[in-house]
């Protein structure tokens, strides 16, 4: 008679936790390896922190311990512990799922099924070698953790050492150089600012600041979304002359403002809140000695894992948590704090700093009391109906009351951002820095709220998406209380800053200095171009879905050419561009002139 096999012993609580951490570390290391190949080997955009080599393993340890801790408690409750095969099945399934989620062409639910199948098969094999796997995991986990720790310390230390070397190797600054502060307000359209006559008091601090310098009333962005707009702004080139686009970063063919000031002996730093398109991998940090994008926080660590990123994108999970807020969202106080700490320790050199604020970007979720400032009753949750509509847009727009409420929240976000800018400038004034600092405040693009059946930005070239604020302040060098009605392009900011900061050296940037508008009342306007490439995975009724779009403004007319060749013509004074004049026979000749301008500027298709 055969003796029945003795059942295998279950895993003890400590083993449950060790295996959770071990599998998590292995998964994170594999994820880091794949991300490194994509970024540094294939040149792909990966949309995670540069610290992913050590953050991803830590994130996966955290995620694997979510089931590991309750399983360890159960193992403590049962004398025989937890079934080892079940444990391996859970951890292998999680690890496989994490790798599969890195390939977006695989549907997430399909990834779950495939991962479970792999976990089932591997757990059958590994369960036969329980003691060996337990010993190997226990002995090697310290080595894996030590490697991750060394990578973290090495990366953080290298960046700090690199900054010190860049500063020590910089040329001596020329005498008379002025500090330069470039502030870019992400997703801020001029139409909703009391600075420009809006009936809600959204920007009292900007109004006070504008009274000390020059306000431009018709500043037009070169692109309706972040990356090409920033690229044009810091290089002086039109978007069609640059590589920056939906899936490609800014390359090194054109010099940037940071590179120029670095050669002038300045200390340079960038502080960006839009980590989605302004972080380390998009080419905007070139020339900066110090560049601060993703914060080192548990949220950033979690987003470094594919499971964390999938959780952040899941509207089901967001609904359960009652928030549409992004997992990693850098608020204005963090930008202010980072910049002020840096400027206090920069030394005696003049500085060039670029600050990107993200607080007005959707979803519009301003903190209290700004969430109630223009919307009585505020909001019950941090869920945004418009944000959810944009995830799966339909032909039928949201109800008017929903749009009105979203605009009220957007205005509240603007007011909050304005308040934080007021804090920043009070701090700079107390330090005595404003006296010798050139300050430019603008926005990379605007926002649309259904004026043409389109919402958000990057989906069209209508005026609300490209008409942005622009203020230039420099005590003793820019006249106070001046306004300029002549339309201007943001692409001239690079030339302007070089001209104002180092007036004895000719600016190397294309375009011209905007100073001519406050020194010469008869200064001519230039044709203004705005561009956007065909959208990726956009609904068919979005203008950008039909191909590359171009717009040109000259004199009092603005021509928009859609990707399908259909043209629209509007008066420059028509803020929402509600009356299309393209079929007016009396304007045919002037439309031809605008078409010729696109050809001359090289912006034709």
Coordinates of C-alpha atoms in Angstrom, one line a residue, residues 2-605:
X2 CA 1.4 3.4 -1.1
X3 CA 1.9 6.0 1.6
X4 CA 0.1 9.3 0.7
X5 CA 2.5 12.2 0.1
X6 CA 2.9 14.6 2.9
X7 CA 1.4 18.0 1.9
X8 CA 3.9 20.7 1.2
X9 CA 4.4 23.2 4.0
X10 CA 2.9 26.6 3.4
X11 CA 4.9 29.8 3.3
X12 CA 5.5 31.6 6.6
X13 CA 4.7 35.3 7.1
X14 CA 8.3 36.4 6.6
X15 CA 8.6 34.3 3.5
X16 CA 5.5 35.9 2.1
X17 CA 6.9 39.4 2.5
X18 CA 10.4 38.4 1.3
X19 CA 9.0 36.9 -1.9
X20 CA 6.7 40.0 -2.4
X21 CA 9.7 42.3 -2.2
X22 CA 11.9 40.0 -4.3
X23 CA 9.5 39.6 -7.1
X24 CA 8.8 43.3 -7.0
X25 CA 12.5 44.1 -7.3
X26 CA 12.9 41.7 -10.2
X27 CA 9.9 43.1 -12.0
X28 CA 11.0 46.7 -11.5
X29 CA 14.5 45.9 -12.7
X30 CA 13.1 44.4 -15.9
X31 CA 10.8 47.4 -16.4
X32 CA 13.8 49.7 -16.0
X33 CA 15.8 47.7 -18.5
X34 CA 12.9 48.0 -21.1
X35 CA 12.5 51.7 -20.4
X36 CA 16.2 52.3 -20.8
X37 CA 16.3 50.5 -24.2
X38 CA 13.3 52.5 -25.4
X39 CA 14.7 55.9 -24.3
X40 CA 18.4 55.7 -24.7
X41 CA 18.6 52.9 -27.4
X42 CA 15.6 53.6 -29.6
X43 CA 15.1 57.3 -28.8
X44 CA 11.4 56.9 -27.8
X45 CA 9.5 59.1 -25.4
X46 CA 8.7 57.2 -22.3
X47 CA 6.9 59.8 -20.1
X48 CA 8.5 58.9 -16.8
X49 CA 11.0 60.4 -14.4
X50 CA 14.7 60.2 -15.3
X51 CA 15.0 58.4 -12.0
X52 CA 13.1 55.4 -13.3
X53 CA 16.1 53.0 -12.9
X54 CA 15.7 53.1 -9.2
X55 CA 12.1 54.3 -8.8
X56 CA 10.5 51.5 -10.8
X57 CA 11.9 48.7 -8.5
X58 CA 10.8 50.6 -5.4
X59 CA 7.4 51.2 -6.9
X60 CA 6.9 47.5 -7.7
X61 CA 8.0 46.5 -4.2
X62 CA 5.3 48.8 -2.9
X63 CA 2.7 47.4 -5.3
X64 CA 3.7 43.7 -4.6
X65 CA 3.4 44.3 -0.9
X66 CA -0.2 45.4 -1.3
X67 CA -1.3 41.8 -1.5
X68 CA 1.8 40.6 0.3
X69 CA 1.0 42.2 3.6
X70 CA -2.6 40.8 3.9
X71 CA -1.3 37.4 2.8
X72 CA 1.4 37.5 5.5
X73 CA -1.3 38.3 8.0
X74 CA -3.3 35.2 6.8
X75 CA -0.1 33.1 7.0
X76 CA 0.2 34.2 10.6
X77 CA -3.4 33.1 11.3
X78 CA -3.0 29.7 9.7
X79 CA -0.6 27.2 11.3
X80 CA 0.5 25.8 8.0
X81 CA 1.0 29.2 6.4
X82 CA -0.1 30.2 2.9
X83 CA 0.0 27.8 0.0
X84 CA 3.3 28.4 -1.8
X85 CA 1.9 27.8 -5.2
X86 CA -0.9 30.4 -4.6
X87 CA 1.8 32.9 -3.5
X88 CA 3.9 32.3 -6.6
X89 CA 0.9 32.5 -8.9
X90 CA -0.1 35.9 -7.5
X91 CA 3.4 37.4 -7.7
X92 CA 4.3 36.0 -11.2
X93 CA 1.0 37.1 -12.5
X94 CA 1.6 40.6 -11.2
X95 CA 5.1 40.7 -12.7
X96 CA 4.0 39.4 -16.1
X97 CA 1.1 41.8 -16.1
X98 CA 3.4 44.7 -15.3
X99 CA 5.6 43.9 -18.3
X100 CA 2.7 43.4 -20.7
X101 CA 1.2 46.7 -19.6
X102 CA 4.3 48.4 -21.1
X103 CA 3.0 47.5 -24.5
X104 CA -0.1 49.6 -25.1
X105 CA -1.2 47.7 -28.2
X106 CA -2.1 44.9 -25.9
X107 CA -5.5 45.6 -24.4
X108 CA -5.3 45.9 -20.6
X109 CA -7.9 43.2 -20.0
X110 CA -6.0 40.9 -22.4
X111 CA -2.8 41.6 -20.4
X112 CA -4.6 40.4 -17.2
X113 CA -5.7 37.1 -18.8
X114 CA -2.3 36.5 -20.3
X115 CA -0.6 37.3 -17.1
X116 CA -2.8 34.9 -15.1
X117 CA -2.1 32.1 -17.6
X118 CA 1.7 32.7 -17.3
X119 CA 1.4 32.8 -13.5
X120 CA -0.6 29.5 -13.5
X121 CA 2.0 27.7 -15.5
X122 CA 5.1 29.0 -13.8
X123 CA 3.6 28.5 -10.3
X124 CA 3.2 24.8 -11.1
X125 CA 6.9 24.5 -11.9
X126 CA 8.3 26.7 -9.1
X127 CA 6.1 25.1 -6.4
X128 CA 8.2 21.9 -6.9
X129 CA 11.3 23.9 -5.8
X130 CA 9.8 25.7 -2.9
X131 CA 12.8 25.5 -0.5
X132 CA 15.3 26.3 -3.2
X133 CA 13.4 29.4 -4.3
X134 CA 12.9 30.5 -0.7
X135 CA 16.6 30.2 0.0
X136 CA 17.6 32.0 -3.3
X137 CA 15.2 34.9 -2.7
X138 CA 16.3 35.3 0.9
X139 CA 20.0 35.4 0.0
X140 CA 19.7 37.6 -3.1
X141 CA 17.2 40.2 -2.0
X142 CA 19.8 42.2 -0.1
X143 CA 22.0 42.3 -3.2
X144 CA 19.1 43.5 -5.4
X145 CA 18.1 46.1 -2.9
X146 CA 21.7 47.2 -2.6
X147 CA 22.0 47.6 -6.4
X148 CA 18.9 49.8 -6.5
X149 CA 20.1 51.9 -3.6
X150 CA 23.5 52.4 -5.3
X151 CA 21.8 53.4 -8.5
X152 CA 19.6 56.0 -6.7
X153 CA 22.6 57.5 -4.8
X154 CA 24.7 57.5 -8.0
X155 CA 22.1 59.2 -10.1
X156 CA 21.3 61.9 -7.6
X157 CA 24.9 62.5 -6.8
X158 CA 25.9 62.6 -10.4
X159 CA 23.4 65.3 -11.2
X160 CA 24.6 67.5 -8.3
X161 CA 28.2 67.0 -9.3
X162 CA 27.4 67.8 -12.9
X163 CA 25.7 71.0 -11.8
X164 CA 28.8 72.0 -9.8
X165 CA 31.1 71.2 -12.7
X166 CA 29.0 73.2 -15.2
X167 CA 29.0 76.2 -12.9
X168 CA 32.7 76.0 -12.2
X169 CA 33.5 75.7 -15.9
X170 CA 31.2 78.5 -17.1
X171 CA 32.9 81.6 -18.6
X172 CA 33.1 84.8 -16.6
X173 CA 29.9 86.8 -17.0
X174 CA 30.2 90.1 -18.8
X175 CA 29.6 93.3 -16.9
X176 CA 26.1 94.7 -16.9
X177 CA 24.3 91.5 -17.6
X178 CA 20.7 91.5 -16.2
X179 CA 18.9 88.6 -14.6
X180 CA 16.3 87.0 -16.8
X181 CA 13.1 85.3 -15.6
X182 CA 10.8 83.7 -18.1
X183 CA 7.5 82.6 -16.8
X184 CA 5.2 80.4 -18.9
X185 CA 1.7 79.8 -17.7
X186 CA 0.5 76.5 -19.2
X187 CA -2.9 76.6 -20.8
X188 CA -3.8 80.2 -20.0
X189 CA -5.9 82.0 -22.6
X190 CA -6.1 85.8 -22.6
X191 CA -9.8 85.9 -22.9
X192 CA -10.4 84.8 -19.3
X193 CA -7.9 87.2 -17.6
X194 CA -9.2 90.4 -15.9
X195 CA -5.8 91.7 -17.1
X196 CA -7.5 92.0 -20.5
X197 CA -10.9 93.1 -19.3
X198 CA -12.6 89.8 -18.3
X199 CA -15.4 90.5 -16.0
X200 CA -14.2 88.1 -13.3
X201 CA -11.3 89.2 -11.1
X202 CA -9.0 86.4 -12.1
X203 CA -5.6 88.2 -12.3
X204 CA -5.3 91.2 -9.9
X205 CA -1.6 90.4 -9.3
X206 CA -0.8 90.3 -13.0
X207 CA -2.6 93.6 -13.5
X208 CA -0.5 95.2 -10.8
X209 CA 2.7 93.8 -12.4
X210 CA 1.6 94.9 -15.9
X211 CA 1.3 98.4 -14.6
X212 CA 5.1 98.4 -14.0
X213 CA 5.9 97.3 -17.6
X214 CA 4.4 96.7 -21.1
X215 CA 1.3 94.6 -21.7
X216 CA 0.8 93.1 -25.2
X217 CA -2.9 92.8 -26.0
X218 CA -2.6 90.5 -29.1
X219 CA 0.1 88.0 -28.4
X220 CA -0.2 84.9 -30.5
X221 CA 1.4 81.5 -29.8
X222 CA 3.1 79.7 -32.6
X223 CA 1.3 76.4 -31.6
X224 CA -1.8 75.4 -29.7
X225 CA -0.1 72.9 -27.4
X226 CA 2.8 72.7 -25.1
X227 CA 5.9 71.1 -26.8
X228 CA 6.1 72.9 -30.1
X229 CA 5.0 76.2 -28.5
X230 CA 7.8 76.0 -25.8
X231 CA 10.3 74.9 -28.5
X232 CA 9.4 77.9 -30.7
X233 CA 9.5 80.2 -27.7
X234 CA 13.0 79.3 -26.5
X235 CA 14.6 79.0 -30.0
X236 CA 12.9 81.8 -32.0
X237 CA 12.0 79.4 -34.8
X238 CA 8.5 78.6 -36.2
X239 CA 7.2 75.1 -35.4
X240 CA 7.7 73.8 -39.0
X241 CA 11.4 74.6 -38.6
X242 CA 11.7 72.4 -35.5
X243 CA 11.6 68.7 -34.7
X244 CA 9.3 69.0 -31.6
X245 CA 6.0 67.3 -32.3
X246 CA 3.5 64.8 -31.0
X247 CA 6.1 61.9 -30.7
X248 CA 9.4 63.6 -31.2
X249 CA 11.5 65.8 -28.9
X250 CA 13.3 69.0 -29.8
X251 CA 16.6 68.1 -31.3
X252 CA 19.9 70.1 -31.0
X253 CA 19.9 71.8 -34.4
X254 CA 18.8 75.1 -33.1
X255 CA 20.3 76.9 -30.1
X256 CA 18.1 77.6 -27.0
X257 CA 17.9 80.5 -24.7
X258 CA 19.5 78.5 -21.9
X259 CA 22.5 77.7 -24.1
X260 CA 22.9 81.3 -25.1
X261 CA 22.9 82.5 -21.5
X262 CA 25.1 79.7 -20.4
X263 CA 27.7 80.9 -23.0
X264 CA 27.3 84.4 -21.5
X265 CA 28.4 83.2 -18.1
X266 CA 24.9 83.1 -16.5
X267 CA 23.8 80.4 -14.1
X268 CA 20.7 78.7 -15.6
X269 CA 17.8 76.8 -14.2
X270 CA 14.4 75.4 -15.3
X271 CA 11.5 74.6 -13.1
X272 CA 8.7 72.9 -15.0
X273 CA 5.3 71.6 -13.7
X274 CA 4.2 70.1 -17.0
X275 CA 6.0 66.8 -16.7
X276 CA 4.0 65.4 -19.6
X277 CA 5.7 67.5 -22.3
X278 CA 8.4 69.6 -20.6
X279 CA 10.4 67.0 -18.7
X280 CA 14.0 65.9 -19.2
X281 CA 13.4 63.8 -22.4
X282 CA 11.7 66.5 -24.6
X283 CA 14.8 68.6 -25.4
X284 CA 13.8 71.7 -23.5
X285 CA 16.4 71.2 -20.7
X286 CA 19.3 71.7 -23.1
X287 CA 21.6 74.4 -21.7
X288 CA 20.2 74.4 -18.2
X289 CA 22.7 73.7 -15.4
X290 CA 19.8 72.8 -13.1
X291 CA 16.5 71.4 -14.3
X292 CA 13.7 70.4 -12.0
X293 CA 10.7 68.4 -13.4
X294 CA 9.5 65.3 -11.7
X295 CA 9.6 65.6 -7.9
X296 CA 11.1 62.9 -5.8
X297 CA 7.9 61.6 -4.1
X298 CA 6.0 58.5 -3.6
X299 CA 3.6 59.6 -6.4
X300 CA 6.4 59.9 -8.9
X301 CA 7.8 56.5 -7.7
X302 CA 4.4 54.9 -8.2
X303 CA 4.1 56.3 -11.7
X304 CA 7.4 54.9 -12.6
X305 CA 5.8 51.5 -12.6
X306 CA 3.5 50.4 -15.5
X307 CA 0.9 49.2 -13.0
X308 CA 1.0 52.6 -11.3
X309 CA 0.6 54.4 -14.6
X310 CA -2.3 52.1 -15.5
X311 CA -4.0 52.9 -12.2
X312 CA -3.5 56.6 -12.8
X313 CA -5.2 56.3 -16.2
X314 CA -8.1 54.2 -15.1
X315 CA -11.3 56.1 -14.8
X316 CA -12.8 53.2 -12.8
X317 CA -10.2 53.7 -10.1
X318 CA -10.5 57.4 -10.3
X319 CA -14.2 57.1 -9.9
X320 CA -13.7 54.9 -6.8
X321 CA -11.3 57.5 -5.4
X322 CA -13.5 60.3 -6.5
X323 CA -10.7 62.3 -8.1
X324 CA -9.6 63.0 -11.7
X325 CA -6.4 64.6 -10.4
X326 CA -3.2 63.3 -12.0
X327 CA -1.0 61.1 -9.9
X328 CA 1.9 63.4 -10.5
X329 CA 0.9 67.1 -10.6
X330 CA 3.3 69.8 -9.6
X331 CA 1.5 72.8 -8.0
X332 CA 2.6 76.4 -8.1
X333 CA 3.9 76.5 -4.5
X334 CA 6.4 73.7 -5.4
X335 CA 7.7 75.7 -8.4
X336 CA 8.0 78.8 -6.3
X337 CA 9.8 77.0 -3.5
X338 CA 12.2 75.2 -5.9
X339 CA 13.1 78.4 -7.7
X340 CA 13.5 80.6 -4.6
X341 CA 15.7 78.0 -2.9
X342 CA 17.8 77.8 -6.1
X343 CA 18.1 81.6 -6.6
X344 CA 19.1 82.1 -2.9
X345 CA 22.1 79.7 -3.4
X346 CA 23.1 80.4 -7.0
X347 CA 26.1 82.6 -6.2
X348 CA 26.9 86.0 -7.6
X349 CA 26.4 85.3 -11.3
X350 CA 23.4 86.7 -13.1
X351 CA 20.8 84.1 -13.7
X352 CA 18.4 82.9 -16.4
X353 CA 15.5 80.9 -15.1
X354 CA 12.5 79.5 -16.8
X355 CA 9.4 78.6 -14.8
X356 CA 6.5 76.6 -16.2
X357 CA 3.2 76.6 -14.1
X358 CA 0.6 74.0 -14.7
X359 CA -2.2 75.0 -12.4
X360 CA -4.7 76.1 -15.1
X361 CA -4.4 72.9 -17.1
X362 CA -7.2 70.4 -17.1
X363 CA -8.7 68.8 -15.1
X364 CA -9.5 72.2 -13.5
X365 CA -9.4 71.4 -9.8
X366 CA -8.3 74.5 -7.9
X367 CA -7.8 74.2 -4.2
X368 CA -10.2 75.8 -1.7
X369 CA -11.3 78.6 -1.5
X370 CA -10.6 79.1 -5.2
X371 CA -12.9 76.2 -6.2
X372 CA -15.8 78.3 -4.9
X373 CA -14.6 81.7 -6.0
X374 CA -16.7 81.7 -9.2
X375 CA -18.8 78.6 -8.6
X376 CA -21.2 78.9 -5.7
X377 CA -21.3 75.7 -3.7
X378 CA -17.9 74.6 -5.1
X379 CA -17.7 70.9 -6.1
X380 CA -18.6 67.8 -4.3
X381 CA -15.7 65.7 -5.6
X382 CA -12.6 66.1 -7.6
X383 CA -14.2 64.4 -10.6
X384 CA -14.4 66.5 -13.8
X385 CA -17.2 65.9 -16.2
X386 CA -15.4 67.7 -19.0
X387 CA -12.2 65.8 -18.4
X388 CA -14.1 62.5 -18.7
X389 CA -15.9 63.7 -21.8
X390 CA -12.5 64.5 -23.4
X391 CA -11.4 60.9 -22.7
X392 CA -14.2 59.6 -24.9
X393 CA -15.4 62.6 -26.9
X394 CA -18.8 62.6 -28.6
X395 CA -20.3 64.7 -31.3
X396 CA -22.9 66.0 -28.8
X397 CA -21.0 68.4 -26.4
X398 CA -21.6 68.5 -22.6
X399 CA -24.6 70.4 -21.4
X400 CA -24.3 74.2 -21.1
X401 CA -24.5 74.2 -17.3
X402 CA -21.6 71.6 -17.3
X403 CA -19.5 73.9 -19.5
X404 CA -20.3 76.9 -17.4
X405 CA -19.2 75.1 -14.3
X406 CA -16.0 74.0 -15.9
X407 CA -15.2 77.5 -17.0
X408 CA -15.9 78.7 -13.4
X409 CA -13.4 76.1 -12.1
X410 CA -10.9 77.2 -14.8
X411 CA -11.3 80.8 -13.7
X412 CA -10.8 79.7 -10.1
X413 CA -7.6 77.9 -11.2
X414 CA -6.4 81.1 -12.9
X415 CA -7.1 83.1 -9.7
X416 CA -5.2 80.6 -7.6
X417 CA -2.2 80.8 -10.1
X418 CA -2.4 84.6 -10.0
X419 CA -2.3 84.5 -6.2
X420 CA 0.8 82.3 -6.3
X421 CA 2.5 84.6 -8.8
X422 CA 1.8 87.4 -6.3
X423 CA 3.6 85.4 -3.6
X424 CA 6.6 84.8 -5.9
X425 CA 7.0 88.5 -6.9
X426 CA 6.7 89.7 -3.3
X427 CA 9.5 87.2 -2.4
X428 CA 11.7 88.4 -5.3
X429 CA 11.0 92.1 -4.4
X430 CA 12.0 91.5 -0.7
X431 CA 15.3 90.0 -2.0
X432 CA 15.9 93.1 -4.1
X433 CA 16.1 91.0 -7.3
X434 CA 13.4 92.7 -9.4
X435 CA 15.5 95.9 -9.8
X436 CA 17.9 94.2 -12.2
X437 CA 15.8 91.4 -13.6
X438 CA 14.0 91.2 -17.0
X439 CA 10.7 89.5 -16.5
X440 CA 8.5 88.0 -19.2
X441 CA 5.2 86.4 -18.4
X442 CA 3.3 84.6 -21.1
X443 CA 1.5 81.3 -21.8
X444 CA 2.3 78.5 -24.1
X445 CA -1.2 78.3 -25.5
X446 CA -4.8 79.0 -24.7
X447 CA -7.9 76.8 -24.1
X448 CA -11.2 76.2 -25.9
X449 CA -14.6 75.7 -24.3
X450 CA -16.7 74.7 -27.3
X451 CA -16.6 78.0 -29.1
X452 CA -16.3 76.0 -32.4
X453 CA -17.5 72.7 -31.0
X454 CA -14.0 71.9 -29.8
X455 CA -12.6 71.7 -26.3
X456 CA -9.2 71.5 -24.6
X457 CA -6.2 72.5 -26.8
X458 CA -4.1 71.2 -29.6
X459 CA -7.2 70.3 -31.6
X460 CA -7.6 73.5 -33.7
X461 CA -6.0 76.9 -34.5
X462 CA -8.9 79.0 -33.5
X463 CA -8.1 82.2 -31.6
X464 CA -9.0 81.0 -28.1
X465 CA -6.3 78.3 -28.4
X466 CA -3.5 80.7 -29.4
X467 CA -4.3 84.1 -28.0
X468 CA -2.3 84.4 -24.8
X469 CA -1.1 87.0 -22.3
X470 CA 2.3 88.7 -22.6
X471 CA 3.9 91.1 -20.1
X472 CA 7.4 92.4 -20.2
X473 CA 8.8 94.1 -17.1
X474 CA 12.3 95.5 -16.5
X475 CA 12.7 98.4 -14.0
X476 CA 14.6 101.3 -15.5
X477 CA 14.7 99.6 -18.9
X478 CA 11.0 99.0 -19.9
X479 CA 8.5 101.9 -19.7
X480 CA 5.7 101.3 -17.1
X481 CA 2.0 101.3 -17.8
X482 CA 2.4 100.8 -21.6
X483 CA 0.1 98.6 -23.7
X484 CA 0.7 97.4 -27.2
X485 CA -2.2 96.6 -29.5
X486 CA -0.1 95.4 -32.5
X487 CA -0.4 91.6 -32.8
X488 CA 2.9 89.9 -32.0
X489 CA 4.3 86.4 -32.0
X490 CA 5.7 84.6 -29.0
X491 CA 8.5 83.3 -31.3
X492 CA 10.1 86.8 -30.8
X493 CA 10.6 86.3 -27.1
X494 CA 14.0 84.6 -27.5
X495 CA 15.3 87.5 -29.5
X496 CA 13.7 90.0 -27.0
X497 CA 15.3 88.4 -23.9
X498 CA 18.7 88.3 -25.4
X499 CA 18.4 91.9 -26.5
X500 CA 17.2 93.2 -23.1
X501 CA 19.6 91.1 -21.0
X502 CA 22.8 91.6 -23.0
X503 CA 22.2 94.8 -25.0
X504 CA 25.9 95.1 -26.0
X505 CA 25.8 91.7 -27.9
X506 CA 23.7 91.1 -31.0
X507 CA 20.9 88.5 -30.5
X508 CA 21.6 85.2 -32.3
X509 CA 17.9 84.3 -32.5
X510 CA 15.6 84.7 -35.4
X511 CA 12.8 87.3 -35.4
X512 CA 13.3 90.7 -33.7
X513 CA 13.1 92.3 -30.3
X514 CA 9.7 93.3 -29.1
X515 CA 11.3 96.4 -27.6
X516 CA 10.7 98.2 -30.9
X517 CA 7.0 98.4 -29.9
X518 CA 7.7 100.5 -26.9
X519 CA 10.5 102.6 -28.5
X520 CA 8.8 103.2 -31.8
X521 CA 5.0 103.9 -31.9
X522 CA 5.0 103.3 -35.7
X523 CA 6.8 100.0 -35.6
X524 CA 5.3 97.7 -38.3
X525 CA 3.6 94.4 -37.5
X526 CA 5.0 91.1 -38.8
X527 CA 2.9 88.2 -40.2
X528 CA 2.0 85.8 -37.3
X529 CA 2.0 82.0 -38.0
X530 CA 0.5 79.3 -35.8
X531 CA 0.8 75.6 -36.7
X532 CA -0.3 72.2 -35.5
X533 CA 0.4 68.8 -37.0
X534 CA -2.3 66.2 -37.7
X535 CA -3.6 64.8 -34.4
X536 CA -3.0 61.3 -33.2
X537 CA -6.1 59.2 -32.5
X538 CA -8.3 62.3 -32.5
X539 CA -12.1 62.1 -33.4
X540 CA -12.9 62.6 -37.1
X541 CA -14.8 65.8 -36.4
X542 CA -11.8 67.6 -34.8
X543 CA -10.2 70.1 -37.2
X544 CA -6.7 68.7 -36.4
X545 CA -7.8 65.2 -37.5
X546 CA -7.9 66.2 -41.1
X547 CA -4.2 66.9 -41.5
X548 CA -1.6 69.5 -40.7
X549 CA -3.1 73.0 -40.0
X550 CA -1.6 76.5 -40.6
X551 CA -2.9 79.9 -39.7
X552 CA -1.5 83.3 -40.6
X553 CA -2.4 86.8 -39.3
X554 CA -1.5 89.9 -41.2
X555 CA -3.0 93.4 -41.0
X556 CA -6.6 92.9 -39.8
X557 CA -7.3 89.4 -41.2
X558 CA -6.5 85.8 -40.0
X559 CA -6.5 82.9 -42.4
X560 CA -6.8 79.3 -41.1
X561 CA -6.0 76.5 -43.6
X562 CA -7.2 73.1 -42.5
X563 CA -5.5 69.8 -43.4
X564 CA -8.2 69.0 -46.1
X565 CA -7.5 72.4 -47.8
X566 CA -10.6 74.1 -46.6
X567 CA -9.8 77.7 -45.6
X568 CA -11.4 80.0 -43.0
X569 CA -11.0 83.8 -42.8
X570 CA -11.7 86.0 -39.8
X571 CA -11.2 89.6 -38.8
X572 CA -8.4 90.0 -36.3
X573 CA -10.9 91.8 -34.0
X574 CA -13.2 88.8 -34.0
X575 CA -12.0 87.3 -30.7
X576 CA -14.0 84.0 -30.9
X577 CA -13.8 83.9 -34.7
X578 CA -17.5 83.5 -35.1
X579 CA -17.9 84.9 -38.6
X580 CA -16.1 83.2 -41.4
X581 CA -15.4 85.6 -44.3
X582 CA -13.7 83.1 -46.6
X583 CA -16.5 83.3 -49.2
X584 CA -16.5 87.1 -49.3
X585 CA -15.5 87.8 -52.9
X586 CA -14.2 91.3 -51.9
X587 CA -11.5 89.6 -49.8
X588 CA -10.2 87.2 -52.4
X589 CA -7.2 89.3 -53.2
X590 CA -6.2 89.7 -49.6
X591 CA -6.6 85.9 -49.0
X592 CA -4.1 85.4 -51.9
X593 CA -1.7 87.7 -50.0
X594 CA -2.1 85.6 -46.9
X595 CA -1.5 82.4 -48.9
X596 CA 1.7 84.0 -50.3
X597 CA 2.9 84.9 -46.8
X598 CA 2.7 81.2 -45.8
X599 CA 4.8 80.3 -48.9
X600 CA 7.4 83.0 -48.1
X601 CA 7.7 81.8 -44.5
X602 CA 8.1 78.2 -45.6
X603 CA 5.0 77.2 -43.7
X604 CA 3.1 75.7 -46.7
X605 CA 2.2 72.1 -46.6

